[in-house]
Amino acid sequence: MSPSGGESTAKGLEPLLATKEIVVFCGSGGVGKTSVAAAAALTAATRLGGKVLVLTIDPARRLASALGLEGFGNLEKQVPPEALKEAGLEPRGELWAAMLDTKRSWDDLVLRHAPDEETAYRILENRLYTNITGRFVQSHDYIAMERLFDLHATGAYDLIVIDTPPTRNALDFLDAPKRMAEFFGGRLLRWLTMPYRVGGKRGARVLNVASRPFYQLADRILGSEFLQDIGEFFVNFQSMYDGFAERARAVEALLHDRRTTFGVVTTLEGSPLREAEFFCEQLIDRKYHLGALVLNKTLPDYLLSADGARAADVLVAEAGPVAEALAAGLPDAAELSDTARTARVLGTVGDSFRNFAVVAKREAELKGELARQPEVVANVPNFEIDIYDIAGLARIGEHLFA
Amino acid sequence: MAEPDLLGRRLLFFTGKGGVGKSTVTAATALLAAERGKRVLVVEVDAKGNLTEQFEQGAVGFQPREVYPGVFAMVMRTEDSLKEYLKLNLRVPVLGRLGPLARVLDFVATAAPGVKEILTVGKVCWEVRESIEGRADWDLVVVDAAATGHIIGQLDAPRAIQELVAVGTVRTQTDWMVELLSDPALTALNIVATPEEMPVNETIELVERARAELQVPLGAVFVNRVLPELFTRSDEKTFEALRRPESGAVLTERAGPGATTVLEAARLAVSLRRTRATHLTRLRETVDLPMVYLPYLFVRDAGLRVTRMVAEAMAQELGL
């Protein structure tokens, strides 16, 4: 399949991947962020060299195993150079891959920020903690950014490419560090923990007029036992506040840093595209660096061809006569001797072209309406087969760099 | 064939990987139920505003508005849900007078872990219970719920809270929620997928996890955007013969220079269909839930027309 059009506007991601240290791919669910991120990292490692890491959140199993990411765990692994060579690539650099293990990352975070080991283990064993980190997936958002920061801080990689977690709202993860800091510094947490800080600096008797109704209410809703659980948990958790808040600010600063850029991935379907446009606007408004827009899984341009449309019309309208002509012209072709069958196939072929042309036209129209922001727009065609190996990723990479 | 009376239940959740058409299928289900005479509340949880577009209607808020005869839509807003909850359950007179509490409301509703989930599921369950007990009149509540990665956390929230909270108002309330959510006569969790690798993987994983971790009964898998099979096996031989250069010459003579392009497009269609078929087979062999197949629609854009087409296909599949 030849790459579909848009070459005139597509500049390719190469300059970005060559100059930035972090590339964050985002977009609504199902648009192919993970493959695009992996392909970008692979192509950067093979063509530009250096040590490139792809941090992926939830890869398809076959893609994960292609990258050597079997099982779970937080460790980065190098994709064996032999695997790249087998796919016909001559890597100039190294490709590394890592998956995100949310629970493990949270545990690491607690171990790092807790004032002492005892507090750390009290937190890790708390029922509420297990619930928060295991069950409630919002914790994904923050931890992904936290881990990105961590990996970047090691200085081990020239480039880190990350695909963002499947959030309800593609923007959630941007706010995650700030929300976490607010959460830990928040008044709510202070109130919740107040009755349990007995003997603390301020003592337990400071239940003031402002917070008393809150307690009465919270008590009625949740029951005092649970409140106590929460309180104890947060007293421990709050001991990590300083380290945590500082960290969250640092994570946010890194995302705003000029070394970081964002790539928005979308398909040419109405709703993902609208979301992508909204996302581009938001990134610009919030002063993040918007580096590229990747149009993924686009249909080939030949579906828009006028000749094709005319031929499809003829095949549908004159299926019978054309079938006769084929049988007459190619008497040796046994498969074409049954003219009724040939006519049916010709009709189907013509119909199918018309069907796909409708979708291709819709895509072209949406592409035309796209605001030209950012300037870099890459086009990745809808491959007929699933991309699940290094060679497939390299094919996507070619289109990203084109 | 799906469960005989999917629409006979009171509460239907729809989940699925992002991009598979979850909102469209949810909207089509609501439309179909409404056309069969039911009064339907359709709830959008993610508040992306996709859902009302399926009815070609502007955005709705927390208060349900009729977007199609018999279909009322609302968007879940956890802050509103919390306010409503406090007002109804605790008879808290004026929120403003609680002072600082009002200020933390937004925070509680958006940032505190688990709160968002329980407020969402709680509101939905409440609408169903009110209807069952005759204080509201929804025959069916259809929820465009969280995506596959989040749905367990969302639907399990009442039980999670039950585990954590031993007494108090919340405990009593999660009790009836859990009961309602686990009643197969009333509730079903449906999964929307497309015949592609990741949506199928996620469906398989979700079914396993839901059976192990959730008490919410599973309904059907809605397989969306199934590409048509162009040729039978012997037709395909004819198609291959048409793609030979000598056939191409005849075709170009009769149909013009675009003839080979048209053949190439058909080859693409066959190839796309074939790749998807393997995923479909894997889905069918692994998941023992009823499957409802919905065709890929070659249309210009989403909207009410598409919702109607999907609803029609669904009606046929469900034998309605």
PDB file of N, CA and C in Angstrom, chain B residues 11 13 41 43 45 62 74 76-78 80-82 84-85 88-89 114-130 141 143 153-159 161 170 173-178 180-181:
ATOM      1  N   LEU B  11     -31.712  -1.750  33.980  1.00  0.00           N
ATOM      2  CA  LEU B  11     -30.470  -0.987  34.020  1.00  0.00           C
ATOM      3  C   LEU B  11     -29.423  -1.653  33.133  1.00  0.00           C
ATOM      4  N   PHE B  13     -25.673  -1.210  31.452  1.00  0.00           N
ATOM      5  CA  PHE B  13     -24.411  -0.482  31.327  1.00  0.00           C
ATOM      6  C   PHE B  13     -23.750  -0.883  30.018  1.00  0.00           C
ATOM      7  N   LEU B  41     -34.152   6.581  30.244  1.00  0.00           N
ATOM      8  CA  LEU B  41     -33.175   7.580  30.679  1.00  0.00           C
ATOM      9  C   LEU B  41     -31.810   7.108  30.209  1.00  0.00           C
ATOM     10  N   VAL B  43     -27.806   7.882  30.314  1.00  0.00           N
ATOM     11  CA  VAL B  43     -26.862   8.636  31.141  1.00  0.00           C
ATOM     12  C   VAL B  43     -25.476   8.586  30.525  1.00  0.00           C
ATOM     13  N   VAL B  45     -21.679   9.130  31.149  1.00  0.00           N
ATOM     14  CA  VAL B  45     -20.822   9.229  32.322  1.00  0.00           C
ATOM     15  C   VAL B  45     -19.580  10.075  32.065  1.00  0.00           C
ATOM     16  N   PHE B  62     -27.069  17.909  34.008  1.00  0.00           N
ATOM     17  CA  PHE B  62     -27.380  16.891  35.005  1.00  0.00           C
ATOM     18  C   PHE B  62     -28.878  16.618  35.036  1.00  0.00           C
ATOM     19  N   MET B  74     -29.104  12.638  30.199  1.00  0.00           N
ATOM     20  CA  MET B  74     -28.452  13.460  31.217  1.00  0.00           C
ATOM     21  C   MET B  74     -26.967  13.150  31.220  1.00  0.00           C
ATOM     22  N   MET B  76     -23.608  12.874  33.619  1.00  0.00           N
ATOM     23  CA  MET B  76     -23.244  12.719  35.020  1.00  0.00           C
ATOM     24  C   MET B  76     -22.279  13.814  35.439  1.00  0.00           C
ATOM     25  N   ARG B  77     -22.648  14.505  36.498  1.00  0.00           N
ATOM     26  CA  ARG B  77     -21.688  15.452  37.078  1.00  0.00           C
ATOM     27  C   ARG B  77     -21.600  15.114  38.553  1.00  0.00           C
ATOM     28  N   THR B  78     -20.457  14.686  38.970  1.00  0.00           N
ATOM     29  CA  THR B  78     -20.356  14.155  40.329  1.00  0.00           C
ATOM     30  C   THR B  78     -20.659  15.211  41.380  1.00  0.00           C
ATOM     31  N   ASP B  80     -22.818  17.673  41.149  1.00  0.00           N
ATOM     32  CA  ASP B  80     -24.280  17.774  41.251  1.00  0.00           C
ATOM     33  C   ASP B  80     -24.853  16.552  41.949  1.00  0.00           C
ATOM     34  N   SER B  81     -24.272  15.403  41.636  1.00  0.00           N
ATOM     35  CA  SER B  81     -24.753  14.173  42.222  1.00  0.00           C
ATOM     36  C   SER B  81     -24.562  14.202  43.739  1.00  0.00           C
ATOM     37  N   LEU B  82     -23.432  14.734  44.180  1.00  0.00           N
ATOM     38  CA  LEU B  82     -23.167  14.833  45.614  1.00  0.00           C
ATOM     39  C   LEU B  82     -24.149  15.791  46.281  1.00  0.00           C
ATOM     40  N   GLU B  84     -27.105  16.589  45.252  1.00  0.00           N
ATOM     41  CA  GLU B  84     -28.430  15.978  45.284  1.00  0.00           C
ATOM     42  C   GLU B  84     -28.517  14.934  46.399  1.00  0.00           C
ATOM     43  N   TYR B  85     -27.447  14.194  46.524  1.00  0.00           N
ATOM     44  CA  TYR B  85     -27.392  13.162  47.550  1.00  0.00           C
ATOM     45  C   TYR B  85     -27.527  13.778  48.945  1.00  0.00           C
ATOM     46  N   LEU B  88     -31.075  15.057  49.502  1.00  0.00           N
ATOM     47  CA  LEU B  88     -32.090  14.014  49.659  1.00  0.00           C
ATOM     48  C   LEU B  88     -31.906  13.192  50.919  1.00  0.00           C
ATOM     49  N   ASN B  89     -30.690  12.844  51.204  1.00  0.00           N
ATOM     50  CA  ASN B  89     -30.459  11.881  52.256  1.00  0.00           C
ATOM     51  C   ASN B  89     -30.239  12.472  53.628  1.00  0.00           C
ATOM     52  N   GLY B 114     -12.295   7.196  44.450  1.00  0.00           N
ATOM     53  CA  GLY B 114     -13.476   6.385  44.675  1.00  0.00           C
ATOM     54  C   GLY B 114     -14.770   7.153  44.795  1.00  0.00           C
ATOM     55  N   VAL B 115     -14.675   8.408  45.182  1.00  0.00           N
ATOM     56  CA  VAL B 115     -15.893   9.185  45.410  1.00  0.00           C
ATOM     57  C   VAL B 115     -16.649   9.400  44.101  1.00  0.00           C
ATOM     58  N   LYS B 116     -15.866   9.688  43.068  1.00  0.00           N
ATOM     59  CA  LYS B 116     -16.456   9.920  41.764  1.00  0.00           C
ATOM     60  C   LYS B 116     -17.261   8.691  41.315  1.00  0.00           C
ATOM     61  N   GLU B 117     -16.653   7.537  41.509  1.00  0.00           N
ATOM     62  CA  GLU B 117     -17.291   6.288  41.085  1.00  0.00           C
ATOM     63  C   GLU B 117     -18.610   6.057  41.825  1.00  0.00           C
ATOM     64  N   ILE B 118     -18.549   6.217  43.150  1.00  0.00           N
ATOM     65  CA  ILE B 118     -19.749   5.901  43.928  1.00  0.00           C
ATOM     66  C   ILE B 118     -20.858   6.916  43.646  1.00  0.00           C
ATOM     67  N   LEU B 119     -20.483   8.148  43.414  1.00  0.00           N
ATOM     68  CA  LEU B 119     -21.503   9.154  43.122  1.00  0.00           C
ATOM     69  C   LEU B 119     -22.156   8.894  41.766  1.00  0.00           C
ATOM     70  N   THR B 120     -21.372   8.365  40.847  1.00  0.00           N
ATOM     71  CA  THR B 120     -21.892   8.048  39.521  1.00  0.00           C
ATOM     72  C   THR B 120     -22.833   6.851  39.585  1.00  0.00           C
ATOM     73  N   VAL B 121     -22.326   5.767  40.115  1.00  0.00           N
ATOM     74  CA  VAL B 121     -23.123   4.552  40.184  1.00  0.00           C
ATOM     75  C   VAL B 121     -24.320   4.760  41.109  1.00  0.00           C
ATOM     76  N   GLY B 122     -24.074   5.492  42.184  1.00  0.00           N
ATOM     77  CA  GLY B 122     -25.137   5.749  43.144  1.00  0.00           C
ATOM     78  C   GLY B 122     -26.315   6.466  42.510  1.00  0.00           C
ATOM     79  N   LYS B 123     -26.024   7.476  41.728  1.00  0.00           N
ATOM     80  CA  LYS B 123     -27.089   8.242  41.081  1.00  0.00           C
ATOM     81  C   LYS B 123     -27.889   7.359  40.113  1.00  0.00           C
ATOM     82  N   VAL B 124     -27.177   6.569  39.352  1.00  0.00           N
ATOM     83  CA  VAL B 124     -27.829   5.692  38.380  1.00  0.00           C
ATOM     84  C   VAL B 124     -28.725   4.682  39.094  1.00  0.00           C
ATOM     85  N   CYS B 125     -28.175   4.061  40.131  1.00  0.00           N
ATOM     86  CA  CYS B 125     -28.953   3.069  40.886  1.00  0.00           C
ATOM     87  C   CYS B 125     -30.179   3.727  41.524  1.00  0.00           C
ATOM     88  N   TRP B 126     -29.976   4.922  41.976  1.00  0.00           N
ATOM     89  CA  TRP B 126     -31.067   5.627  42.641  1.00  0.00           C
ATOM     90  C   TRP B 126     -32.228   5.862  41.679  1.00  0.00           C
ATOM     91  N   GLU B 127     -31.901   6.266  40.439  1.00  0.00           N
ATOM     92  CA  GLU B 127     -32.950   6.486  39.439  1.00  0.00           C
ATOM     93  C   GLU B 127     -33.713   5.190  39.172  1.00  0.00           C
ATOM     94  N   VAL B 128     -33.006   4.087  39.133  1.00  0.00           N
ATOM     95  CA  VAL B 128     -33.653   2.802  38.874  1.00  0.00           C
ATOM     96  C   VAL B 128     -34.554   2.430  40.051  1.00  0.00           C
ATOM     97  N   ARG B 129     -34.016   2.593  41.265  1.00  0.00           N
ATOM     98  CA  ARG B 129     -34.813   2.197  42.428  1.00  0.00           C
ATOM     99  C   ARG B 129     -36.057   3.063  42.568  1.00  0.00           C
ATOM    100  N   GLU B 130     -35.882   4.344  42.333  1.00  0.00           N
ATOM    101  CA  GLU B 130     -37.036   5.240  42.403  1.00  0.00           C
ATOM    102  C   GLU B 130     -38.098   4.802  41.401  1.00  0.00           C
ATOM    103  N   VAL B 141     -33.020   2.370  32.282  1.00  0.00           N
ATOM    104  CA  VAL B 141     -31.915   3.326  32.389  1.00  0.00           C
ATOM    105  C   VAL B 141     -30.720   2.731  31.653  1.00  0.00           C
ATOM    106  N   VAL B 143     -26.788   3.280  30.442  1.00  0.00           N
ATOM    107  CA  VAL B 143     -25.629   4.067  30.850  1.00  0.00           C
ATOM    108  C   VAL B 143     -24.462   3.908  29.883  1.00  0.00           C
ATOM    109  N   GLY B 153     -13.677  -0.683  38.364  1.00  0.00           N
ATOM    110  CA  GLY B 153     -13.589   0.271  39.467  1.00  0.00           C
ATOM    111  C   GLY B 153     -14.894   1.016  39.653  1.00  0.00           C
ATOM    112  N   GLN B 154     -15.509   1.370  38.534  1.00  0.00           N
ATOM    113  CA  GLN B 154     -16.746   2.129  38.625  1.00  0.00           C
ATOM    114  C   GLN B 154     -17.885   1.287  39.212  1.00  0.00           C
ATOM    115  N   LEU B 155     -18.096   0.119  38.654  1.00  0.00           N
ATOM    116  CA  LEU B 155     -19.234  -0.683  39.095  1.00  0.00           C
ATOM    117  C   LEU B 155     -18.988  -1.380  40.434  1.00  0.00           C
ATOM    118  N   ASP B 156     -17.722  -1.500  40.783  1.00  0.00           N
ATOM    119  CA  ASP B 156     -17.420  -2.185  42.033  1.00  0.00           C
ATOM    120  C   ASP B 156     -17.381  -1.209  43.206  1.00  0.00           C
ATOM    121  N   ALA B 157     -17.509   0.082  42.896  1.00  0.00           N
ATOM    122  CA  ALA B 157     -17.386   1.101  43.941  1.00  0.00           C
ATOM    123  C   ALA B 157     -18.304   0.850  45.145  1.00  0.00           C
ATOM    124  N   PRO B 158     -19.588   0.519  44.926  1.00  0.00           N
ATOM    125  CA  PRO B 158     -20.430   0.296  46.113  1.00  0.00           C
ATOM    126  C   PRO B 158     -19.895  -0.817  46.993  1.00  0.00           C
ATOM    127  N   ARG B 159     -19.407  -1.889  46.357  1.00  0.00           N
ATOM    128  CA  ARG B 159     -18.919  -3.002  47.152  1.00  0.00           C
ATOM    129  C   ARG B 159     -17.603  -2.651  47.843  1.00  0.00           C
ATOM    130  N   ILE B 161     -16.744   0.233  48.842  1.00  0.00           N
ATOM    131  CA  ILE B 161     -17.056   1.112  49.968  1.00  0.00           C
ATOM    132  C   ILE B 161     -17.690   0.305  51.093  1.00  0.00           C
ATOM    133  N   VAL B 170     -23.983   5.569  54.620  1.00  0.00           N
ATOM    134  CA  VAL B 170     -23.414   5.075  53.378  1.00  0.00           C
ATOM    135  C   VAL B 170     -23.475   3.555  53.313  1.00  0.00           C
ATOM    136  N   GLN B 173     -26.781   2.362  52.366  1.00  0.00           N
ATOM    137  CA  GLN B 173     -27.115   2.649  50.973  1.00  0.00           C
ATOM    138  C   GLN B 173     -26.348   1.814  49.980  1.00  0.00           C
ATOM    139  N   THR B 174     -25.099   1.517  50.317  1.00  0.00           N
ATOM    140  CA  THR B 174     -24.381   0.651  49.387  1.00  0.00           C
ATOM    141  C   THR B 174     -24.992  -0.744  49.400  1.00  0.00           C
ATOM    142  N   ASP B 175     -25.616  -1.117  50.502  1.00  0.00           N
ATOM    143  CA  ASP B 175     -26.261  -2.428  50.558  1.00  0.00           C
ATOM    144  C   ASP B 175     -27.292  -2.608  49.449  1.00  0.00           C
ATOM    145  N   TRP B 176     -28.208  -1.657  49.338  1.00  0.00           N
ATOM    146  CA  TRP B 176     -29.230  -1.844  48.288  1.00  0.00           C
ATOM    147  C   TRP B 176     -28.664  -1.645  46.898  1.00  0.00           C
ATOM    148  N   MET B 177     -27.618  -0.819  46.800  1.00  0.00           N
ATOM    149  CA  MET B 177     -27.007  -0.649  45.474  1.00  0.00           C
ATOM    150  C   MET B 177     -26.405  -1.959  44.997  1.00  0.00           C
ATOM    151  N   VAL B 178     -25.670  -2.618  45.889  1.00  0.00           N
ATOM    152  CA  VAL B 178     -25.036  -3.883  45.535  1.00  0.00           C
ATOM    153  C   VAL B 178     -26.101  -4.893  45.128  1.00  0.00           C
ATOM    154  N   LEU B 180     -29.124  -4.327  43.899  1.00  0.00           N
ATOM    155  CA  LEU B 180     -29.686  -3.956  42.601  1.00  0.00           C
ATOM    156  C   LEU B 180     -28.720  -4.296  41.466  1.00  0.00           C
ATOM    157  N   LEU B 181     -27.459  -3.967  41.693  1.00  0.00           N
ATOM    158  CA  LEU B 181     -26.461  -4.171  40.645  1.00  0.00           C
ATOM    159  C   LEU B 181     -26.214  -5.648  40.356  1.00  0.00           C
TER     160      LEU B 181
END
